[in-house]
PDB file of C-alpha atoms in Angstrom:
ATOM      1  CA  UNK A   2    -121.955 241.895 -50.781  1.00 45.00           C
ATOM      2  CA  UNK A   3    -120.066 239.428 -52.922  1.00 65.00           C
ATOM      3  CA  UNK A   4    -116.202 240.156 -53.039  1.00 85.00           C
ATOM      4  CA  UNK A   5    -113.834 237.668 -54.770  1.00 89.00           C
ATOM      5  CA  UNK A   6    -113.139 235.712 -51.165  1.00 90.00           C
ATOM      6  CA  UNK A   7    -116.598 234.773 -50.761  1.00 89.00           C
ATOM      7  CA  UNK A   8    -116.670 233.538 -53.912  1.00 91.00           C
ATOM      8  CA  UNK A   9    -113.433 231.372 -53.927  1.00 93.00           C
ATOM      9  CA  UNK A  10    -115.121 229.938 -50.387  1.00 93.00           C
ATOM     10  CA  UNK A  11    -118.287 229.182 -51.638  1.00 92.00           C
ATOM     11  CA  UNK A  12    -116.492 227.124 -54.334  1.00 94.00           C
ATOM     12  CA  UNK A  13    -114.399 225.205 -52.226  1.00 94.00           C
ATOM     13  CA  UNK A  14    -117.285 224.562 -50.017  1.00 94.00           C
ATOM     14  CA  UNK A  15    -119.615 223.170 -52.988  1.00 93.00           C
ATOM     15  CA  UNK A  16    -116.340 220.951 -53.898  1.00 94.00           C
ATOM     16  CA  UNK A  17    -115.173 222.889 -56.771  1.00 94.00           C
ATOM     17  CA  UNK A  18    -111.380 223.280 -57.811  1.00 92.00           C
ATOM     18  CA  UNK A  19    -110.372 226.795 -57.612  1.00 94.00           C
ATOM     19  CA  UNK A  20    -107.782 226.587 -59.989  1.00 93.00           C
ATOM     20  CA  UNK A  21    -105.170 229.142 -61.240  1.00 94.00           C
ATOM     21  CA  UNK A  22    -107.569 229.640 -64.169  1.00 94.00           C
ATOM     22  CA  UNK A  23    -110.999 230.500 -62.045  1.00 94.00           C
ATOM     23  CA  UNK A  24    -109.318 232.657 -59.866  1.00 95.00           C
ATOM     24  CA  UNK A  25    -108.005 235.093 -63.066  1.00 96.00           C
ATOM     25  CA  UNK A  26    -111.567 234.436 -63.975  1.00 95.00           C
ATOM     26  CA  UNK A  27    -113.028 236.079 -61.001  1.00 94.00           C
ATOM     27  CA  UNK A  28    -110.453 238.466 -60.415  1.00 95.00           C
ATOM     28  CA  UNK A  29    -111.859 239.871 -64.141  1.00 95.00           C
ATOM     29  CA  UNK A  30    -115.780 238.849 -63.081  1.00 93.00           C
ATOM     30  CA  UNK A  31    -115.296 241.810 -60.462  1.00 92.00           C
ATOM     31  CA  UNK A  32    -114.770 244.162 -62.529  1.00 93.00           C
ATOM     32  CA  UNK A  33    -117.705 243.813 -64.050  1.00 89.00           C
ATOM     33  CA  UNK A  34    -119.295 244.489 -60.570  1.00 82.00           C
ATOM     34  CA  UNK A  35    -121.562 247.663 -61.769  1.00 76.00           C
ATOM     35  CA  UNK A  36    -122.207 245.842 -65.424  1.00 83.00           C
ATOM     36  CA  UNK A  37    -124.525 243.371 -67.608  1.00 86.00           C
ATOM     37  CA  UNK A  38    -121.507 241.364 -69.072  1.00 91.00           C
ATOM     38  CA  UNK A  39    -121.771 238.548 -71.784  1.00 92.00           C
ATOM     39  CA  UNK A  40    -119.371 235.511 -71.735  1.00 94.00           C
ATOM     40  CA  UNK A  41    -117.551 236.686 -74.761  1.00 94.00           C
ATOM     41  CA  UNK A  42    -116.543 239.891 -72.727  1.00 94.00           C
ATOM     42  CA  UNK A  43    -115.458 237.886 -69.583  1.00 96.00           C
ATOM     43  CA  UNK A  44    -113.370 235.513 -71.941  1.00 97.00           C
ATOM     44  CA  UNK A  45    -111.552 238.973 -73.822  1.00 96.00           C
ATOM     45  CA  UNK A  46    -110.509 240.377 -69.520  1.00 96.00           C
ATOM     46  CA  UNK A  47    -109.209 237.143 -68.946  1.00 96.00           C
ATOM     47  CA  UNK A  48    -107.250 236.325 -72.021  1.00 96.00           C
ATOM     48  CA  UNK A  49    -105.731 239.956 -71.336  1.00 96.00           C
ATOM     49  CA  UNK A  50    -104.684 238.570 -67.732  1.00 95.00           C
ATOM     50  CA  UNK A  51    -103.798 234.537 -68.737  1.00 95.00           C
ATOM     51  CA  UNK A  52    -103.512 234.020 -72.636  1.00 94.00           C
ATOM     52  CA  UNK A  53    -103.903 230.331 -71.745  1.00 92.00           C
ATOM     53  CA  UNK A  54    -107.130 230.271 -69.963  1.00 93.00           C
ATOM     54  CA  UNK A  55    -109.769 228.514 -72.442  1.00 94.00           C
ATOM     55  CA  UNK A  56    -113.239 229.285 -73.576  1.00 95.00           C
ATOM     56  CA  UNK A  57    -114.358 225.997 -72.365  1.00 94.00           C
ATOM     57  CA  UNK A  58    -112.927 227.229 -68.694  1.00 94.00           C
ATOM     58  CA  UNK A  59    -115.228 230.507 -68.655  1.00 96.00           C
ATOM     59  CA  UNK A  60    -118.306 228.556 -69.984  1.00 95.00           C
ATOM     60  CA  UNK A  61    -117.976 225.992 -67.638  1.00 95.00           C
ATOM     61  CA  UNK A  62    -117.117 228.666 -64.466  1.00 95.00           C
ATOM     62  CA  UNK A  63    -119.840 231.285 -65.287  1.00 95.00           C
ATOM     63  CA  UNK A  64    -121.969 227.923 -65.062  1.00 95.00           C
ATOM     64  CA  UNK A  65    -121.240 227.395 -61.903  1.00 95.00           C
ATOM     65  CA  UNK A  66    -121.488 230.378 -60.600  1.00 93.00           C
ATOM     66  CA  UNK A  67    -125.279 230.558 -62.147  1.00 91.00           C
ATOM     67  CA  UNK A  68    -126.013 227.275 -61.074  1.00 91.00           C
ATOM     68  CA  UNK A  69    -124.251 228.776 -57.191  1.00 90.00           C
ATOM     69  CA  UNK A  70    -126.663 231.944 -57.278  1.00 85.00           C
ATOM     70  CA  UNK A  71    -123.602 234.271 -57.805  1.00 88.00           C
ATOM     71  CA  UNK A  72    -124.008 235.327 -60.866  1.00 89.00           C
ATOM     72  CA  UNK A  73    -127.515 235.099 -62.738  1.00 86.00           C
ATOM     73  CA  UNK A  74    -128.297 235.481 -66.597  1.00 89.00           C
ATOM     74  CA  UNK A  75    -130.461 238.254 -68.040  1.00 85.00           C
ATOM     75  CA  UNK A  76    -131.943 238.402 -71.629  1.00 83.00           C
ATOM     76  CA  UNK A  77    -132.342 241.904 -72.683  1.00 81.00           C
ATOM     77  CA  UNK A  78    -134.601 240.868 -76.011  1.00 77.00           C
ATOM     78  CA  UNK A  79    -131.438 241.874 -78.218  1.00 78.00           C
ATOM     79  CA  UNK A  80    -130.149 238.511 -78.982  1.00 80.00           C
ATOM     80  CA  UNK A  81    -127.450 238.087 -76.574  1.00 83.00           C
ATOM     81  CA  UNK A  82    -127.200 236.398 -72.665  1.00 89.00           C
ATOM     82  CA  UNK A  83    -125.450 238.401 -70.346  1.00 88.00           C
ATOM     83  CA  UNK A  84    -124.642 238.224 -66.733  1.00 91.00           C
ATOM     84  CA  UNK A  85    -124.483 240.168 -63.483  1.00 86.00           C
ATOM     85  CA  UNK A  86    -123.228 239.773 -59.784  1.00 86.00           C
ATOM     86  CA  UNK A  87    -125.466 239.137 -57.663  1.00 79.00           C
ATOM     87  CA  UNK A  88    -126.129 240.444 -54.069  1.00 66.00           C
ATOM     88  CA  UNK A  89    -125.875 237.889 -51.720  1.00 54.00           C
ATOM     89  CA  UNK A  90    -128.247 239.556 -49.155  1.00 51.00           C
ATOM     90  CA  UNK A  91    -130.642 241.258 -51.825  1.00 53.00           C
ATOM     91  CA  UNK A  92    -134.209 239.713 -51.505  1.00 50.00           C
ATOM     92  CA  UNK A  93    -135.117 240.692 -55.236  1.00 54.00           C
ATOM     93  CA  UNK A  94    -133.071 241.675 -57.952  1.00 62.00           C
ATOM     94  CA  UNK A  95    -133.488 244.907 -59.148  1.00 70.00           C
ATOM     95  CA  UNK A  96    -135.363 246.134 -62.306  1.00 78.00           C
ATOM     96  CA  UNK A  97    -134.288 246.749 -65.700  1.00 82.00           C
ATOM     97  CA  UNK A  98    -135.076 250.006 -67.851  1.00 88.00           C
ATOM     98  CA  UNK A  99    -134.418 249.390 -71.868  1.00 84.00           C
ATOM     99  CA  UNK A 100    -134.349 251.822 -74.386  1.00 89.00           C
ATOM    100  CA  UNK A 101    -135.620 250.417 -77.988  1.00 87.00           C
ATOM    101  CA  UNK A 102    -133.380 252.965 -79.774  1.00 88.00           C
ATOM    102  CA  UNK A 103    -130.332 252.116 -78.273  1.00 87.00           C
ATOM    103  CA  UNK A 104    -130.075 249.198 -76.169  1.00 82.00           C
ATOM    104  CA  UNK A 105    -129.234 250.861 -73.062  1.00 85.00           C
ATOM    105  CA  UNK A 106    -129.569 249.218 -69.929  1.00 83.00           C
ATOM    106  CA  UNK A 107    -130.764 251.394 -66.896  1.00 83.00           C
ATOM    107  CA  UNK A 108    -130.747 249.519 -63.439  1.00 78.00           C
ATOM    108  CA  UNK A 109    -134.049 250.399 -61.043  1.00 78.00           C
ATOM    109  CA  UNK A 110    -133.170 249.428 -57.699  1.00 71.00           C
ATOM    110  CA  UNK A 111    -137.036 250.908 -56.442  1.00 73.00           C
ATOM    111  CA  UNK A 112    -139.276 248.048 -55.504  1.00 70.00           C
ATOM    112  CA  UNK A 113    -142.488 248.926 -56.291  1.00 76.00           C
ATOM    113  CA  UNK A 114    -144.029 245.734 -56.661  1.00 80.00           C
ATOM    114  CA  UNK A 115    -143.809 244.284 -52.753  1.00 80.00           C
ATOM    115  CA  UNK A 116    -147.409 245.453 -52.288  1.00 82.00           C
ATOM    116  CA  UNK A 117    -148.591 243.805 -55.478  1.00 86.00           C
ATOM    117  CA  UNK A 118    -146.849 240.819 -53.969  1.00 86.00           C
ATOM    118  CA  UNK A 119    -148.184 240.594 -50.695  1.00 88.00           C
ATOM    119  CA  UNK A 120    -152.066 240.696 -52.405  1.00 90.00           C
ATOM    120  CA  UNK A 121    -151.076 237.899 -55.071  1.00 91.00           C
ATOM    121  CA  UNK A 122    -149.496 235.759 -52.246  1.00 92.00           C
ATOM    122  CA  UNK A 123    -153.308 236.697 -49.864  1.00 93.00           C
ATOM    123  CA  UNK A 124    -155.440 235.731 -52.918  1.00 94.00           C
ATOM    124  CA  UNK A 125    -153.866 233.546 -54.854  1.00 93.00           C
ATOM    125  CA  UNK A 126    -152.167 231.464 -52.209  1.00 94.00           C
ATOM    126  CA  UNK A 127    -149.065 231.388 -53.544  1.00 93.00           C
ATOM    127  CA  UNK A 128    -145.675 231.986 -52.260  1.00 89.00           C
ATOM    128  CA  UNK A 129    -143.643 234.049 -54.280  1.00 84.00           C
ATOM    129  CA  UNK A 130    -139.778 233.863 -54.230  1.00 77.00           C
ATOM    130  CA  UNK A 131    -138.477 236.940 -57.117  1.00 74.00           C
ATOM    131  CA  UNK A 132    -139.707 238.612 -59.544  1.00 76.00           C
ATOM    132  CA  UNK A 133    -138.231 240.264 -62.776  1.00 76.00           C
ATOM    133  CA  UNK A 134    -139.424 242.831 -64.303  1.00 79.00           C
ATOM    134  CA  UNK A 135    -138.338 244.874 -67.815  1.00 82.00           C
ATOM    135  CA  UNK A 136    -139.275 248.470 -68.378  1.00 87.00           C
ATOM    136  CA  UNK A 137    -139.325 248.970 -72.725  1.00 87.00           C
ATOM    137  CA  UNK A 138    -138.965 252.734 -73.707  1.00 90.00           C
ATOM    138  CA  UNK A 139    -136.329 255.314 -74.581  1.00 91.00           C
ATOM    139  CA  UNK A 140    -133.346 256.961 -73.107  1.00 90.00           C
ATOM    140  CA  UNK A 141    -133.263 260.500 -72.396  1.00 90.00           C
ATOM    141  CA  UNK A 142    -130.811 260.510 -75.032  1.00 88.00           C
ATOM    142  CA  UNK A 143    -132.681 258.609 -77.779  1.00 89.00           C
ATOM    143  CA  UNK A 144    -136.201 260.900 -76.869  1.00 82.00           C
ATOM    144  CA  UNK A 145    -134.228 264.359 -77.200  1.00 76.00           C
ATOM    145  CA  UNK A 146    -132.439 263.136 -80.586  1.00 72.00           C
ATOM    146  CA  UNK A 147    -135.899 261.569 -81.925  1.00 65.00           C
ATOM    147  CA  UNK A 148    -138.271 264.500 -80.310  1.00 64.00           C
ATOM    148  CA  UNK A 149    -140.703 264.923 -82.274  1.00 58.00           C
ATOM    149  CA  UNK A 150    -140.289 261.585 -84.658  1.00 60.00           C
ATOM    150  CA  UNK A 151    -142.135 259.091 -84.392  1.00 58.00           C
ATOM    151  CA  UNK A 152    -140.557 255.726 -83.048  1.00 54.00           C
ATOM    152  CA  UNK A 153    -140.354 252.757 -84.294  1.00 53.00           C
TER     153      UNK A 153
END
């Protein structure tokens, strides 16, 4: 599980700085553990903490962490990147449930797809690393308040 120490070690061991400013910036990055966050939101929790920390500073950190495997980006189809921790000892990343109506954002952590994967890898001959996959509907919320309309 990634924790903020792992995080400052794996930096220093790649030969980044971890300056004053990165660690505020992933002091604020885990609380965001359970979350889809967007750079924008990360940037507001860390001006809270250090008013002098710049934009640049989170662009260029959430980069690195992307570019490190810690943190990857996820498009949700509603015009904005946003980010999550990732597992360090998760094989896959888990699934993503999106309701149309709202935007929610349910996490799936079920698998299903690891016998689909063996056959492709058998008859195909292919060696697959991850998968994504994105689950469009509506949220038990949106379906009771629309019951009965149609959707769009």
């Amino acid at each position: 599980m990634n924790n903020e120490k792992q995080i400052v070690d794996a930096l220093r061991k790649r030969g980044n700085k971890v300056t004053p400013q990165r660690l505020v910036t992933i002091e604020v990055l885990m609380t965001f553990r359970e979350q889809h966050f967007s750079v924008e939101e990360l940037f507001q929790g860390v001006k809270q903490r250090n008013p002098d920390v710049g934009m640049s500073t989170i662009y260029r950190t959430v980069q690195i962490l992307e570019e490190m495997g810690l943190i990857t980006k996820r498009n949700f189809d509603d015009g904005f990147a946003r980010y999550e921790l990732c597992e360090l000892d998760e094989k896959h990343w888990h699934h993503h449930l999106i309701c149309l109506k709202c935007g929610k954002v349910i996490e799936m952590q079920d698998d299903f797809l690891e016998a689909l994967e063996k056959e492709i890898e058998e008859k195909k001959d292919f060696i697959i690393i991850n998968h994504e996959l994105k689950v469009y509907g509506y949220c038990s919320d949106c379906y009771a308040i629309t019951k009965g309309d149609k959707f769009d």
